[in-house]
Tab-separated table of C-alpha atoms and ligand atoms in Angstrom:
chain	number	residue	atom	x	y	z
I	1	MET	CA	127.283	62.264	190.012
I	2	LEU	CA	126.060	64.395	192.885
I	3	ASP	CA	125.398	62.736	196.241
I	4	GLU	CA	121.632	62.740	196.911
I	5	LYS	CA	122.122	64.901	200.028
I	6	LEU	CA	123.919	67.511	197.918
I	7	GLU	CA	121.462	67.578	194.991
I	8	PRO	CA	118.975	69.935	196.756
I	9	ILE	CA	121.834	72.258	197.771
I	10	TYR	CA	122.942	72.542	194.144
I	11	ASP	CA	119.340	73.071	192.960
I	12	GLU	CA	118.989	75.893	195.468
I	13	VAL	CA	122.214	77.540	194.232
I	14	VAL	CA	120.861	77.450	190.662
I	15	ARG	CA	117.500	78.853	191.778
I	16	ARG	CA	119.039	81.700	193.792
I	17	ASN	CA	121.602	82.656	191.139
I	18	PRO	CA	119.673	82.504	187.847
I	19	GLY	CA	121.630	82.728	184.592
I	20	GLU	CA	125.042	82.513	186.284
I	21	GLN	CA	126.151	79.454	184.347
I	22	GLU	CA	129.872	79.593	185.181
I	23	PHE	CA	129.074	79.921	188.889
I	24	HIS	CA	126.734	76.903	188.723
I	25	GLN	CA	129.482	74.913	186.953
I	26	ALA	CA	132.089	75.791	189.588
I	27	VAL	CA	129.757	74.923	192.483
I	28	ARG	CA	128.716	71.619	190.919
I	29	GLU	CA	132.336	70.659	190.342
I	30	VAL	CA	133.106	71.112	194.047
I	31	LEU	CA	129.891	69.483	195.311
I	32	VAL	CA	130.482	66.367	193.193
I	33	SER	CA	133.620	65.763	195.296
I	34	LEU	CA	131.975	66.339	198.670
I	35	GLY	CA	129.798	63.185	198.938
I	36	PRO	CA	132.358	61.299	201.077
I	37	VAL	CA	132.926	64.401	203.240
I	38	VAL	CA	129.242	64.655	204.137
I	39	ALA	CA	129.258	60.970	205.103
I	40	LYS	CA	132.356	61.384	207.277
I	41	HIS	CA	131.473	64.766	208.866
I	42	PRO	CA	127.712	64.915	209.528
I	43	GLU	CA	128.325	67.857	211.908
I	44	LEU	CA	129.272	70.063	208.935
I	45	ALA	CA	125.975	69.236	207.228
I	46	GLU	CA	124.045	70.010	210.432
I	47	ARG	CA	125.611	73.465	210.587
I	48	LYS	CA	124.776	73.998	206.892
I	49	ILE	CA	128.399	74.791	206.150
I	50	ILE	CA	128.034	73.782	202.484
I	51	GLN	CA	125.027	76.068	201.954
I	52	ARG	CA	126.893	78.892	203.724
I	53	VAL	CA	130.067	78.480	201.690
I	54	CYS	CA	128.021	78.777	198.458
I	55	GLU	CA	126.584	82.155	199.493
I	56	PRO	CA	129.005	85.115	199.285
I	57	GLU	CA	129.423	87.084	202.500
I	58	ARG	CA	129.007	90.319	200.521
I	59	GLN	CA	128.535	91.318	196.856
I	60	ILE	CA	129.283	94.839	195.703
I	61	ILE	CA	128.140	96.114	192.296
I	62	PHE	CA	128.844	99.683	191.262
I	63	ARG	CA	128.937	102.185	188.425
I	64	VAL	CA	132.263	103.353	186.991
I	65	PRO	CA	131.884	106.553	184.921
I	66	TRP	CA	134.919	107.795	182.974
I	67	GLN	CA	135.800	109.980	180.009
I	68	ASP	CA	137.787	108.918	176.953
I	69	ASP	CA	140.448	111.062	175.262
I	70	ARG	CA	137.826	112.751	173.058
I	71	GLY	CA	135.744	113.744	176.063
I	72	GLU	CA	133.039	111.123	175.499
I	73	VAL	CA	131.521	109.700	178.693
I	74	HIS	CA	131.438	105.929	179.263
I	75	ILE	CA	129.711	103.929	181.975
I	76	ASN	CA	131.023	100.535	183.009
I	77	ARG	CA	129.852	98.163	185.703
I	78	ALA	CA	132.248	96.799	188.306
I	79	PHE	CA	131.988	94.038	190.890
I	80	ARG	CA	133.690	92.879	194.039
I	81	VAL	CA	132.454	89.622	195.528
I	82	GLU	CA	133.738	89.148	199.081
I	83	PHE	CA	133.051	85.452	199.253
I	84	ASN	CA	134.558	83.991	202.395
I	85	SER	CA	136.763	85.411	205.156
I	86	ALA	CA	136.970	82.411	207.504
I	87	LEU	CA	140.721	82.021	206.942
I	88	GLY	CA	141.783	85.639	206.446
I	89	PRO	CA	141.011	88.842	204.510
I	90	TYR	CA	139.270	88.372	201.156
I	91	LYS	CA	141.953	87.825	198.527
I	92	GLY	CA	141.611	87.499	194.765
I	93	GLY	CA	142.244	89.393	191.555
I	94	MET	CA	140.391	91.993	189.505
I	95	ARG	CA	139.583	91.106	185.875
I	96	PHE	CA	138.954	93.750	183.183
I	97	HIS	CA	137.319	92.092	180.167
I	98	PRO	CA	134.066	92.716	178.266
I	99	SER	CA	132.799	89.239	179.208
I	100	VAL	CA	132.832	90.046	182.952
I	101	TYR	CA	129.452	89.840	184.709
I	102	LEU	CA	128.369	88.715	188.159
I	103	GLY	CA	128.367	84.988	187.232
I	104	ILE	CA	132.026	85.060	186.129
I	105	VAL	CA	133.121	86.980	189.227
I	106	LYS	CA	131.235	84.558	191.486
I	107	PHE	CA	132.714	81.483	189.801
I	108	LEU	CA	136.197	82.920	190.203
I	109	GLY	CA	135.536	83.987	193.796
I	110	PHE	CA	134.139	80.584	194.732
I	111	GLU	CA	137.180	78.784	193.273
I	112	GLN	CA	139.432	81.258	195.040
I	113	ILE	CA	138.145	80.241	198.500
I	114	PHE	CA	139.444	76.685	198.149
I	115	LYS	CA	142.569	77.622	196.197
I	116	ASN	CA	143.600	80.062	198.898
I	117	ALA	CA	142.907	77.477	201.595
I	118	LEU	CA	145.130	74.953	199.795
I	119	THR	CA	148.100	77.340	199.912
I	120	GLY	CA	148.104	77.086	203.721
I	121	MET	CA	148.334	80.895	203.934
I	122	PRO	CA	145.936	83.004	206.052
I	123	ILE	CA	143.794	84.358	203.201
I	124	GLY	CA	140.064	84.225	202.486
I	125	GLY	CA	138.480	84.200	199.025
I	126	GLY	CA	137.182	87.040	196.870
I	127	LYS	CA	137.248	88.272	193.291
I	128	GLY	CA	136.304	91.335	191.309
I	129	GLY	CA	136.328	92.906	187.910
I	130	SER	CA	134.634	95.041	185.350
I	131	ASP	CA	133.218	94.738	181.831
I	132	PHE	CA	135.683	97.477	180.808
I	133	ASP	CA	137.758	96.519	177.740
I	134	PRO	CA	141.303	97.919	178.056
I	135	ARG	CA	142.234	96.875	174.518
I	136	ASN	CA	142.861	99.800	172.150
I	137	ARG	CA	142.565	102.279	175.023
I	138	SER	CA	145.312	104.825	175.663
I	139	ASP	CA	147.307	104.813	178.914
I	140	ASP	CA	145.424	107.944	180.024
I	141	GLU	CA	142.058	106.314	179.419
I	142	VAL	CA	142.975	103.176	181.380
I	143	MET	CA	144.351	105.348	184.203
I	144	ARG	CA	141.142	107.400	184.394
I	145	PHE	CA	139.112	104.203	184.476
I	146	CYS	CA	141.259	102.702	187.271
I	147	GLN	CA	141.003	105.909	189.305
I	148	SER	CA	137.236	106.104	188.914
I	149	LEU	CA	136.863	102.444	189.901
I	150	MET	CA	139.008	102.875	193.003
I	151	THR	CA	137.121	106.027	194.019
I	152	GLU	CA	134.227	103.701	194.854
I	153	LEU	CA	136.042	100.460	195.684
I	154	TYR	CA	138.487	101.913	198.253
I	155	ARG	CA	135.862	102.004	201.026
I	156	HIS	CA	135.557	98.212	200.887
I	157	LEU	CA	139.294	97.451	200.951
I	158	GLY	CA	142.034	97.284	203.551
I	159	GLU	CA	145.044	95.115	204.332
I	160	HIS	CA	142.975	93.278	206.980
I	161	THR	CA	139.707	93.388	205.023
I	162	ASP	CA	139.988	92.791	201.290
I	163	VAL	CA	143.166	92.694	199.188
I	164	PRO	CA	142.714	92.635	195.384
I	165	ALA	CA	145.390	91.723	192.809
I	166	GLY	CA	145.575	91.407	189.011
I	167	ASP	CA	143.962	88.951	186.599
I	168	ILE	CA	143.095	89.115	182.893
I	169	GLY	CA	143.486	92.723	181.723
I	170	VAL	CA	144.965	93.886	185.049
I	171	GLY	CA	148.752	93.904	185.423
I	172	THR	CA	151.319	95.960	187.330
I	173	ARG	CA	150.354	99.091	185.380
I	174	GLU	CA	146.695	98.959	186.454
I	175	ILE	CA	147.591	97.928	190.024
I	176	GLY	CA	149.832	101.021	190.164
I	177	TRP	CA	147.030	103.375	189.134
I	178	MET	CA	144.586	101.759	191.548
I	179	PHE	CA	147.124	101.841	194.397
I	180	GLY	CA	147.933	105.502	193.660
I	181	GLN	CA	144.263	106.457	193.892
I	182	TYR	CA	143.765	104.426	197.094
I	183	LYS	CA	146.767	106.150	198.660
I	184	ARG	CA	145.487	109.572	197.627
I	185	ILE	CA	141.981	109.064	198.998
I	186	THR	CA	142.976	107.422	202.283
I	187	ASN	CA	146.212	109.357	202.846
I	188	ARG	CA	147.863	106.067	203.860
I	189	TYR	CA	150.748	104.184	202.252
I	190	GLU	CA	149.070	100.875	202.995
I	191	SER	CA	151.217	98.582	200.832
I	192	GLY	CA	149.371	95.411	201.811
I	193	VAL	CA	146.045	96.604	200.371
I	194	LEU	CA	146.847	95.423	196.830
I	195	THR	CA	149.285	92.817	195.527
I	196	GLY	CA	151.009	92.531	192.172
I	197	LYS	CA	152.693	95.901	192.787
I	198	GLY	CA	155.889	96.961	191.021
I	199	VAL	CA	159.035	95.738	192.769
I	200	HIS	CA	160.200	99.304	193.481
I	201	TRP	CA	157.029	100.266	195.354
I	202	GLY	CA	156.197	97.313	197.564
I	203	GLY	CA	155.859	94.483	195.065
I	204	ALA	CA	157.459	91.075	195.554
I	205	LEU	CA	160.043	89.499	193.311
I	206	VAL	CA	158.634	86.366	191.597
I	207	ARG	CA	154.989	87.588	191.822
I	208	GLU	CA	154.949	88.175	188.063
I	209	GLU	CA	156.350	84.714	187.313
I	210	ALA	CA	154.566	82.920	190.146
I	211	THR	CA	151.463	81.426	188.526
I	212	GLY	CA	153.295	80.034	185.485
I	213	TYR	CA	156.322	78.870	187.476
I	214	GLY	CA	154.139	77.364	190.194
I	215	LEU	CA	152.098	75.497	187.587
I	216	VAL	CA	155.208	73.842	186.214
I	217	TYR	CA	156.455	72.937	189.715
I	218	PHE	CA	153.080	71.284	190.270
I	219	VAL	CA	153.400	69.382	186.967
I	220	GLN	CA	156.868	68.258	187.962
I	221	LYS	CA	155.406	66.701	191.122
I	222	MET	CA	152.601	65.045	189.108
I	223	LEU	CA	155.219	63.539	186.820
I	224	GLU	CA	157.372	62.407	189.749
I	225	ALA	CA	154.336	60.611	191.197
I	226	ARG	CA	154.327	58.559	187.949
I	227	ASP	CA	158.119	58.049	187.992
I	228	GLU	CA	158.483	60.389	185.026
I	229	GLY	CA	160.102	63.784	184.504
I	230	LEU	CA	159.866	66.934	182.387
I	231	ASP	CA	163.214	66.423	180.705
I	232	GLY	CA	162.583	65.868	176.986
I	233	ALA	CA	158.778	66.169	177.339
I	234	THR	CA	156.775	67.890	174.599
I	235	VAL	CA	154.416	70.507	176.017
I	236	VAL	CA	151.549	72.572	174.586
I	237	VAL	CA	150.542	75.804	176.375
I	238	SER	CA	147.436	77.781	175.414
I	239	GLY	CA	147.418	81.569	175.738
I	240	SER	CA	150.394	83.905	175.579
I	241	GLY	CA	149.697	86.175	178.532
I	242	ASN	CA	151.234	86.326	181.991
I	243	VAL	CA	150.579	82.717	182.998
I	244	ALA	CA	151.451	81.176	179.628
I	245	LEU	CA	154.712	83.096	179.092
I	246	ASN	CA	156.047	82.163	182.515
I	247	ALA	CA	154.933	78.538	182.192
I	248	ILE	CA	156.839	78.325	178.893
I	249	ASP	CA	159.895	79.836	180.565
I	250	LYS	CA	159.896	77.309	183.443
I	251	VAL	CA	159.229	74.294	181.172
I	252	HIS	CA	162.284	75.264	179.122
I	253	GLN	CA	164.404	75.765	182.275
I	254	LEU	CA	163.483	72.247	183.395
I	255	GLY	CA	164.342	70.565	180.096
I	256	GLY	CA	160.933	70.284	178.414
I	257	ARG	CA	160.021	71.749	175.022
I	258	VAL	CA	156.928	73.885	174.430
I	259	VAL	CA	155.888	73.500	170.786
I	260	ALA	CA	152.669	75.539	170.624
I	261	CYS	CA	150.954	78.562	172.211
I	262	SER	CA	148.021	80.785	171.275
I	263	ASP	CA	145.959	83.920	171.684
I	264	SER	CA	142.314	84.521	170.858
I	265	SER	CA	143.133	84.802	167.116
I	266	GLY	CA	144.635	81.286	166.745
I	267	PHE	CA	147.738	79.288	167.646
I	268	VAL	CA	151.331	78.854	166.495
I	269	HIS	CA	153.019	75.468	166.175
I	270	ASP	CA	156.801	75.504	166.283
I	271	PRO	CA	158.199	71.923	166.400
I	272	ASP	CA	161.684	73.354	167.143
I	273	GLY	CA	160.368	74.774	170.395
I	274	ILE	CA	158.880	78.215	171.076
I	275	ASP	CA	161.528	80.944	171.041
I	276	LEU	CA	160.472	82.766	174.210
I	277	ASP	CA	162.488	85.933	173.560
I	278	CYS	CA	160.832	86.319	170.168
I	279	LEU	CA	157.361	85.635	171.638
I	280	LYS	CA	157.922	88.105	174.495
I	281	GLU	CA	159.076	90.808	172.104
I	282	ILE	CA	155.829	90.389	170.137
I	283	LYS	CA	153.517	90.085	173.145
I	284	LEU	CA	155.053	92.353	175.768
I	285	VAL	CA	156.849	95.004	173.716
I	286	ARG	CA	154.863	95.260	170.471
I	287	ARG	CA	151.572	94.093	172.066
I	288	GLY	CA	151.086	92.076	168.843
I	289	ARG	CA	149.357	88.813	167.848
I	290	VAL	CA	150.822	85.294	167.742
I	291	ARG	CA	150.552	85.320	163.942
I	292	GLU	CA	153.590	87.641	163.972
I	293	TYR	CA	155.590	84.888	165.688
I	294	ALA	CA	155.012	82.566	162.705
I	295	GLU	CA	156.076	85.397	160.381
I	296	ALA	CA	159.322	85.795	162.338
I	297	ARG	CA	160.255	82.086	162.614
I	298	SER	CA	160.537	79.834	159.559
I	299	SER	CA	160.048	76.705	161.688
I	300	ALA	CA	156.619	77.899	162.868
I	301	ARG	CA	153.161	77.988	161.308
I	302	PHE	CA	150.080	79.936	162.332
I	303	VAL	CA	146.792	78.050	162.552
I	304	GLU	CA	143.346	79.648	162.737
I	305	GLN	CA	140.018	78.001	163.527
I	306	THR	CA	141.503	74.705	164.713
I	307	SER	CA	141.963	73.841	168.343
I	308	ILE	CA	145.495	74.051	169.771
I	309	TRP	CA	144.768	70.706	171.489
I	310	THR	CA	145.158	68.903	168.133
I	311	VAL	CA	148.934	69.348	168.499
I	312	PRO	CA	150.409	66.090	169.917
I	313	CYS	CA	152.077	66.479	173.325
I	314	ASP	CA	153.001	64.700	176.554
I	315	VAL	CA	151.807	67.574	178.758
I	316	ALA	CA	149.034	70.082	178.023
I	317	LEU	CA	148.756	73.337	179.993
I	318	PRO	CA	145.605	75.398	179.338
I	319	CYS	CA	146.606	78.934	180.408
I	320	ALA	CA	144.160	81.204	178.535
I	321	THR	CA	140.566	81.308	179.763
I	322	GLN	CA	137.557	79.363	181.098
I	323	ASN	CA	136.029	76.449	179.146
I	324	GLU	CA	138.712	76.445	176.431
I	325	LEU	CA	139.381	72.677	176.575
I	326	THR	CA	136.228	70.726	175.670
I	327	GLY	CA	135.291	67.037	175.636
I	328	ARG	CA	136.306	66.867	171.994
I	329	ASP	CA	139.679	68.476	172.687
I	330	ALA	CA	140.251	66.061	175.565
I	331	ALA	CA	139.491	63.064	173.305
I	332	GLU	CA	142.042	64.406	170.817
I	333	LEU	CA	144.684	64.798	173.537
I	334	VAL	CA	144.052	61.237	174.757
I	335	ALA	CA	144.269	59.841	171.207
I	336	ASN	CA	147.604	61.640	170.723
I	337	GLY	CA	149.141	60.114	173.874
I	338	CYS	CA	148.986	63.102	176.253
I	339	ARG	CA	149.683	61.994	179.836
I	340	ILE	CA	149.261	65.139	181.959
I	341	VAL	CA	146.879	68.104	181.793
I	342	ALA	CA	147.288	70.845	184.404
I	343	GLU	CA	145.256	74.055	184.483
I	344	GLY	CA	147.119	77.372	184.518
I	345	ALA	CA	143.871	79.232	183.823
I	346	ASN	CA	140.781	79.110	186.031
I	347	MET	CA	138.331	76.358	184.978
I	348	PRO	CA	139.656	76.071	181.389
I	349	THR	CA	138.486	72.462	181.097
I	350	THR	CA	134.770	71.742	180.689
I	351	PRO	CA	133.151	68.985	182.816
I	352	GLU	CA	132.988	66.789	179.667
I	353	GLY	CA	136.693	67.468	179.107
I	354	ILE	CA	137.588	66.401	182.651
I	355	SER	CA	135.572	63.162	182.297
I	356	ALA	CA	137.186	62.324	178.949
I	357	LEU	CA	140.670	62.890	180.370
I	358	ARG	CA	139.915	60.726	183.398
I	359	GLU	CA	138.532	57.920	181.238
I	360	GLY	CA	141.601	58.195	178.990
I	361	GLY	CA	143.973	57.716	181.972
I	362	VAL	CA	145.370	61.272	181.798
I	363	ALA	CA	146.481	62.761	185.143
I	364	PHE	CA	144.530	66.013	185.605
I	365	GLY	CA	145.658	68.890	187.858
I	366	PRO	CA	142.746	71.326	188.517
I	367	GLY	CA	143.442	75.065	188.527
I	368	LYS	CA	142.563	75.606	192.178
I	369	ALA	CA	145.634	73.517	193.018
I	370	ALA	CA	147.883	73.869	189.969
I	371	ASN	CA	147.649	77.650	189.515
I	372	ALA	CA	147.671	78.557	193.223
I	373	GLY	CA	151.284	79.765	192.993
I	374	GLY	CA	150.145	83.263	192.016
I	375	VAL	CA	147.983	83.872	195.039
I	376	ALA	CA	150.474	82.123	197.322
I	377	THR	CA	153.145	84.582	196.201
I	378	SER	CA	150.671	87.426	196.694
I	379	ALA	CA	150.411	86.267	200.295
I	380	LEU	CA	154.227	86.319	200.457
I	381	GLU	CA	154.055	89.899	199.142
I	382	MET	CA	151.641	90.755	202.007
I	383	GLN	CA	154.088	89.204	204.483
I	384	GLN	CA	156.925	91.330	203.143
I	385	ASN	CA	154.755	94.471	203.239
I	386	ALA	CA	153.711	93.778	206.844
I	387	SER	CA	157.324	93.381	207.965
I	388	ARG	CA	158.617	96.156	205.654
I	389	ASP	CA	161.070	93.680	204.226
I	390	SER	CA	161.916	92.469	200.716
I	391	TRP	CA	163.227	89.043	199.900
I	392	THR	CA	165.571	87.901	197.140
I	393	PHE	CA	164.345	86.210	193.985
I	394	ALA	CA	165.991	82.916	194.907
I	395	PHE	CA	164.514	82.870	198.433
I	396	THR	CA	161.017	83.737	197.209
I	397	GLU	CA	161.137	81.191	194.399
I	398	ALA	CA	162.256	78.500	196.840
I	399	ARG	CA	159.236	79.341	199.039
I	400	LEU	CA	156.980	79.097	195.973
I	401	ALA	CA	158.401	75.693	195.008
I	402	GLU	CA	157.879	74.446	198.585
I	403	ILE	CA	154.272	75.670	198.633
I	404	MET	CA	153.474	73.993	195.272
I	405	SER	CA	155.034	70.770	196.465
I	406	SER	CA	152.954	70.780	199.635
I	407	ILE	CA	149.736	71.600	197.709
I	408	HIS	CA	150.461	68.649	195.425
I	409	ASP	CA	151.066	66.292	198.332
I	410	LEU	CA	147.975	67.482	200.197
I	411	CYS	CA	145.761	66.844	197.135
I	412	PHE	CA	147.432	63.507	196.395
I	413	ASP	CA	147.170	62.242	199.986
I	414	THR	CA	143.600	63.508	200.487
I	415	ALA	CA	142.476	61.750	197.287
I	416	ALA	CA	143.946	58.479	198.566
I	417	GLU	CA	142.409	58.965	202.027
I	418	TYR	CA	138.952	59.503	200.504
I	419	GLY	CA	139.167	56.395	198.320
I	420	ALA	CA	140.001	58.060	194.987
I	421	PRO	CA	143.766	57.658	194.522
I	422	ARG	CA	145.374	60.074	192.026
I	423	ASN	CA	142.129	62.016	191.610
I	424	TYR	CA	143.525	65.528	192.090
I	425	VAL	CA	140.103	67.125	191.545
I	426	LEU	CA	138.635	65.280	194.508
I	427	GLY	CA	141.797	65.766	196.564
I	428	ALA	CA	141.868	69.548	195.951
I	429	ASN	CA	138.149	70.061	196.545
I	430	VAL	CA	138.018	67.992	199.730
I	431	ALA	CA	141.251	69.325	201.252
I	432	GLY	CA	140.395	72.960	200.423
I	433	PHE	CA	136.812	72.606	201.617
I	434	LEU	CA	137.749	70.967	204.921
I	435	LYS	CA	140.179	73.743	205.865
I	436	VAL	CA	137.529	76.400	205.263
I	437	ALA	CA	134.702	74.356	206.784
I	438	HIS	CA	136.539	73.690	210.051
I	439	ALA	CA	137.399	77.394	210.380
I	440	MET	CA	133.779	78.383	209.656
I	441	ALA	CA	132.533	75.916	212.254
I	442	ALA	CA	134.996	77.298	214.817
I	443	LEU	CA	133.910	80.900	214.197
I	444	GLY	CA	130.248	80.176	214.935
I	445	LEU	CA	127.136	81.154	213.002
I	446	VAL	CA	128.342	84.365	211.344
H	1	NAP	P1	146.441	87.605	180.366
H	1	NAP	O1	147.836	88.031	180.641
H	1	NAP	O2	145.403	88.630	180.065
H	1	NAP	O3	146.499	86.524	179.177
H	1	NAP	C1	145.381	85.812	178.721
H	1	NAP	C2	145.812	85.105	177.437
H	1	NAP	O4	144.781	84.201	177.040
H	1	NAP	C3	146.030	86.058	176.279
H	1	NAP	O5	147.072	85.569	175.474
H	1	NAP	C4	144.688	85.962	175.536
H	1	NAP	O6	144.750	86.297	174.160
H	1	NAP	C5	144.440	84.492	175.679
H	1	NAP	N1	143.041	84.175	175.430
H	1	NAP	C6	141.955	84.736	175.962
H	1	NAP	N2	140.852	84.154	175.464
H	1	NAP	C7	141.287	83.196	174.622
H	1	NAP	C8	140.649	82.227	173.804
H	1	NAP	N3	139.311	82.149	173.776
H	1	NAP	N4	141.416	81.391	173.062
H	1	NAP	C9	142.768	81.463	173.101
H	1	NAP	N5	143.426	82.365	173.844
H	1	NAP	C10	142.690	83.216	174.589
H	1	NAP	O7	145.835	86.765	181.592
H	1	NAP	P2	146.621	85.811	182.611
H	1	NAP	O8	146.908	86.601	183.823
H	1	NAP	O9	147.690	85.096	181.899
H	1	NAP	O10	145.438	84.821	183.015
H	1	NAP	C11	145.113	83.690	182.215
H	1	NAP	C12	144.248	82.746	183.032
H	1	NAP	O11	144.943	82.356	184.230
H	1	NAP	C13	142.913	83.311	183.521
H	1	NAP	O12	141.959	82.259	183.578
H	1	NAP	C14	143.231	83.768	184.924
H	1	NAP	O13	142.072	83.855	185.744
H	1	NAP	C15	144.132	82.645	185.364
H	1	NAP	N6	145.021	82.960	186.499
H	1	NAP	C16	145.894	83.996	186.429
H	1	NAP	C17	146.730	84.246	187.512
H	1	NAP	C18	147.760	85.327	187.454
H	1	NAP	O14	148.559	85.416	188.407
H	1	NAP	N7	147.846	86.116	186.404
H	1	NAP	C19	146.630	83.462	188.674
H	1	NAP	C20	145.740	82.381	188.707
H	1	NAP	C21	144.936	82.157	187.601
H	1	NAP	P3	144.208	87.734	173.625
H	1	NAP	O15	145.316	88.680	173.945
H	1	NAP	O16	143.970	87.506	172.184
H	1	NAP	O17	142.928	88.031	174.392
C-alpha cells in the first residue's frame, strides 16, 4: 500500500510518463517503502526530493543508422537516461535488445540510482540501450552499429560525466568497439569512460564474474542470517547468460548444487547438478540453446512451455529478465519449500510474486541489493583506471565479497530500524534512497 502522501506523487509519475509500464512499476515499488521515511524526514518532503528523484536529470534519444553486410540501411533508436548524479557520474549499462524502449531504460536507470548508492561507491545512476537486435548479426554488422551509436553518444560521456557498461546484448566485445570509436573521435585514451573492458586494455579482473558471484555472496549472508548455509542446498537459476553462468559457478564453489537453468526457449533440469563446463561450451563457444545441454547429458531433460520455477529448490535465483517470476511461480516455489529468492536480474519478480513470497515466509533479496556486485566492480575498475593500476583476482574478489556483505548488513539493519525486520525490499529502498536524498539536499535546488 502506498502512503497517502505518496499517492499523488505516483499518480503524477504515471501521468507524465504515459505507457511506460516498467518505469511505473519500479517507481511504485520504491515509493511503497518510503512511507516511514516521509514521516521521519519531513524536510525531504518539503524540498520535493521524492518528486525530483523520479524525474531524470537528462534523457537523450537518438537515431543510429548503419548498413548490414548486404549494403541495406537500417535505422535503430538509442537512449541514454542520465537519471541522477548526486553521488557521482551517471553509471549504468547499455542494453541491446528489440524490447528496449524509453520505459525499460527509465526503469533500469531508476533502479540503478539506489543500487549504486547501496554500494557505497561514488557513482550516480543512469542507463541506456537500443532496440537493435544483435542476434544473427555478423561481427562486422555489430561493430558498425556500435561505432554509429558511439558517434552520437560520445558527446554525452566522460569519466567524470557518464560512464556506461554492458547489460543484455552488450559484453566485452561491444564495449571494445564502443571504446575504440570513443578513443578515435576524442583522441583520448580515457579508460574510465566505459567499464566492462577487456583485461588487457583497462578492464578489471572479476568484472565479468562480479554480478553472479556477488549475488551468491549476498545469498550466503541471507542464509547466515537464518543460521543456514549453502552447503548441500539445491538451487535453481534462470537464464544462462553472464549473470546466470557466474552464479552457477559460485554456488558450486560454495557447496550448493544448481539443478536447473534456462534460456528464452525453455529450461533444462539436471538432478545430478548442472555441468558448468558443458553449459559454457554450448553457450559461450557454440552460442547454442539450452536444449543442446539435455542432448549432451543423459541425466538432464529439456522442458518447454513450463515455468522453471516448478522445479523444487531451497534457493531460487532469477537471472534472466524482468517480470519472469510471477505470483503463480512464487506460489509454486512456496509450495515446494523454497526458502530464499534473490534477484540476479533487474526486477525479475512481479509485485504479485513478491507478495506471495513474503506471505509464504520466503526471504527475498531484491535486485538493487543482490545484483549490485556488477556495478560495484565497475566502480573498482574506474578506481584502477584512475590510478593506472591493476589488481589481482583474489584482491578484487575479496573487495567484492566485502561490498556484498556490507550491502546485506545495511539492508538488514535499515529494515529493522524502520520496523520491518528481514524485509530486504524495504531495507534496500530506504537505505539507498536516504543516501541519495541527503546528497541531493546538500547540493541545493539543482
Ligand atoms: P545476458 O548475458 O544477455 O543473458 C540473459 C539470459 O537470459 C540469456 O540466457 C537469455 O536467453 C535469458 N532470457 C532472456 N529472456 C528470457 C526469458 N523470457 N525466459 C528465460 N530466459 C530468458 O544478460 P546478463 O548480463 O546475464 O543479464 C541478465 C539480467 O541481469 C538482466 O536483467 C540484467 O539487467 C541484469 N544485470 C546484469 C548485470 C551484469 O553485470 N551483466 C548486472 C546487474 C544486473 P536467450 O539467449 O534465449 O535470450
